[in-house]
PDB file of C-alpha atoms in Angstrom:
ATOM      1  CA  UNK A1448       0.023  -0.070  -0.072  1.00  0.00           C
ATOM      2  CA  UNK A1449       1.245   3.423  -0.787  1.00  0.00           C
ATOM      3  CA  UNK A1450       0.475   4.726   2.539  1.00  0.00           C
ATOM      4  CA  UNK A1451       2.495   2.296   4.330  1.00  0.00           C
ATOM      5  CA  UNK A1452       5.590   4.127   5.373  1.00  0.00           C
ATOM      6  CA  UNK A1453       3.270   6.818   6.519  1.00  0.00           C
ATOM      7  CA  UNK A1454       1.015   4.614   8.675  1.00  0.00           C
ATOM      8  CA  UNK A1455       2.870   5.267  12.116  1.00  0.00           C
ATOM      9  CA  UNK A1456       2.249   9.003  11.589  1.00  0.00           C
ATOM     10  CA  UNK A1457      -1.261  10.947  12.221  1.00  0.00           C
ATOM     11  CA  UNK A1458      -3.027  10.788   9.083  1.00  0.00           C
ATOM     12  CA  UNK A1459      -2.970  14.605   8.315  1.00  0.00           C
ATOM     13  CA  UNK A1460       0.640  14.397   8.351  1.00  0.00           C
ATOM     14  CA  UNK A1461       0.987  11.481   6.286  1.00  0.00           C
ATOM     15  CA  UNK A1462      -1.400  12.823   3.557  1.00  0.00           C
ATOM     16  CA  UNK A1463       0.611  16.178   3.782  1.00  0.00           C
ATOM     17  CA  UNK A1464       3.896  14.205   3.015  1.00  0.00           C
ATOM     18  CA  UNK A1465       2.609  12.406   0.268  1.00  0.00           C
ATOM     19  CA  UNK A1466       0.812  15.687  -1.025  1.00  0.00           C
ATOM     20  CA  UNK A1467       4.157  17.397  -1.094  1.00  0.00           C
ATOM     21  CA  UNK A1468       5.855  14.454  -2.668  1.00  0.00           C
ATOM     22  CA  UNK A1469       3.335  14.608  -5.618  1.00  0.00           C
ATOM     23  CA  UNK A1470       3.841  18.114  -6.060  1.00  0.00           C
ATOM     24  CA  UNK A1471       7.452  17.833  -6.016  1.00  0.00           C
ATOM     25  CA  UNK A1472       7.187  15.131  -8.721  1.00  0.00           C
ATOM     26  CA  UNK A1473       4.951  17.467 -10.456  1.00  0.00           C
ATOM     27  CA  UNK A1474       7.221  20.261 -10.320  1.00  0.00           C
ATOM     28  CA  UNK A1475      10.169  17.962 -11.473  1.00  0.00           C
ATOM     29  CA  UNK A1476       8.223  17.095 -14.730  1.00  0.00           C
ATOM     30  CA  UNK A1477       7.239  20.452 -15.513  1.00  0.00           C
ATOM     31  CA  UNK A1478      10.837  21.500 -15.341  1.00  0.00           C
ATOM     32  CA  UNK A1479      11.740  18.563 -17.712  1.00  0.00           C
ATOM     33  CA  UNK A1480       8.996  19.531 -20.107  1.00  0.00           C
ATOM     34  CA  UNK A1481       9.609  23.157 -19.871  1.00  0.00           C
ATOM     35  CA  UNK A1482      13.625  22.842 -20.332  1.00  0.00           C
ATOM     36  CA  UNK A1483      13.837  19.275 -21.743  1.00  0.00           C
ATOM     37  CA  UNK A1484      15.148  20.742 -25.030  1.00  0.00           C
ATOM     38  CA  UNK A1485      17.917  23.051 -23.264  1.00  0.00           C
ATOM     39  CA  UNK A1486      18.914  20.257 -21.339  1.00  0.00           C
ATOM     40  CA  UNK A1487      19.361  17.998 -23.958  1.00  0.00           C
ATOM     41  CA  UNK A1488      21.365  20.193 -26.248  1.00  0.00           C
ATOM     42  CA  UNK A1489      23.697  20.837 -23.166  1.00  0.00           C
ATOM     43  CA  UNK A1490      24.002  17.015 -22.468  1.00  0.00           C
ATOM     44  CA  UNK A1491      24.789  16.467 -26.039  1.00  0.00           C
ATOM     45  CA  UNK A1492      27.359  19.420 -26.099  1.00  0.00           C
ATOM     46  CA  UNK A1493      29.369  18.189 -23.230  1.00  0.00           C
ATOM     47  CA  UNK A1494      29.430  14.947 -24.351  1.00  0.00           C
ATOM     48  CA  UNK A1495      30.787  15.988 -27.518  1.00  0.00           C
ATOM     49  CA  UNK A1496      33.593  17.808 -25.917  1.00  0.00           C
ATOM     50  CA  UNK A1497      34.386  14.849 -23.756  1.00  0.00           C
ATOM     51  CA  UNK A1498      34.080  12.151 -26.256  1.00  0.00           C
ATOM     52  CA  UNK A1499      34.407  13.640 -29.824  1.00  0.00           C
ATOM     53  CA  UNK A1500      32.800  11.950 -32.933  1.00  0.00           C
ATOM     54  CA  UNK A1501      35.320   9.668 -34.976  1.00  0.00           C
TER      55      UNK A1501
END
């Protein structure tokens, strides 16, 4: 069950932690969607510097 790690906490605290975790994951997904092309370009550029194509 998803709430098992929080089962010893009072219900509002456990639900708050799950909500915070969900919001954090949503924010991370939004960052990847918003800045994904820039991040991929930066990784490709760094990889080309470290390992030049033959």
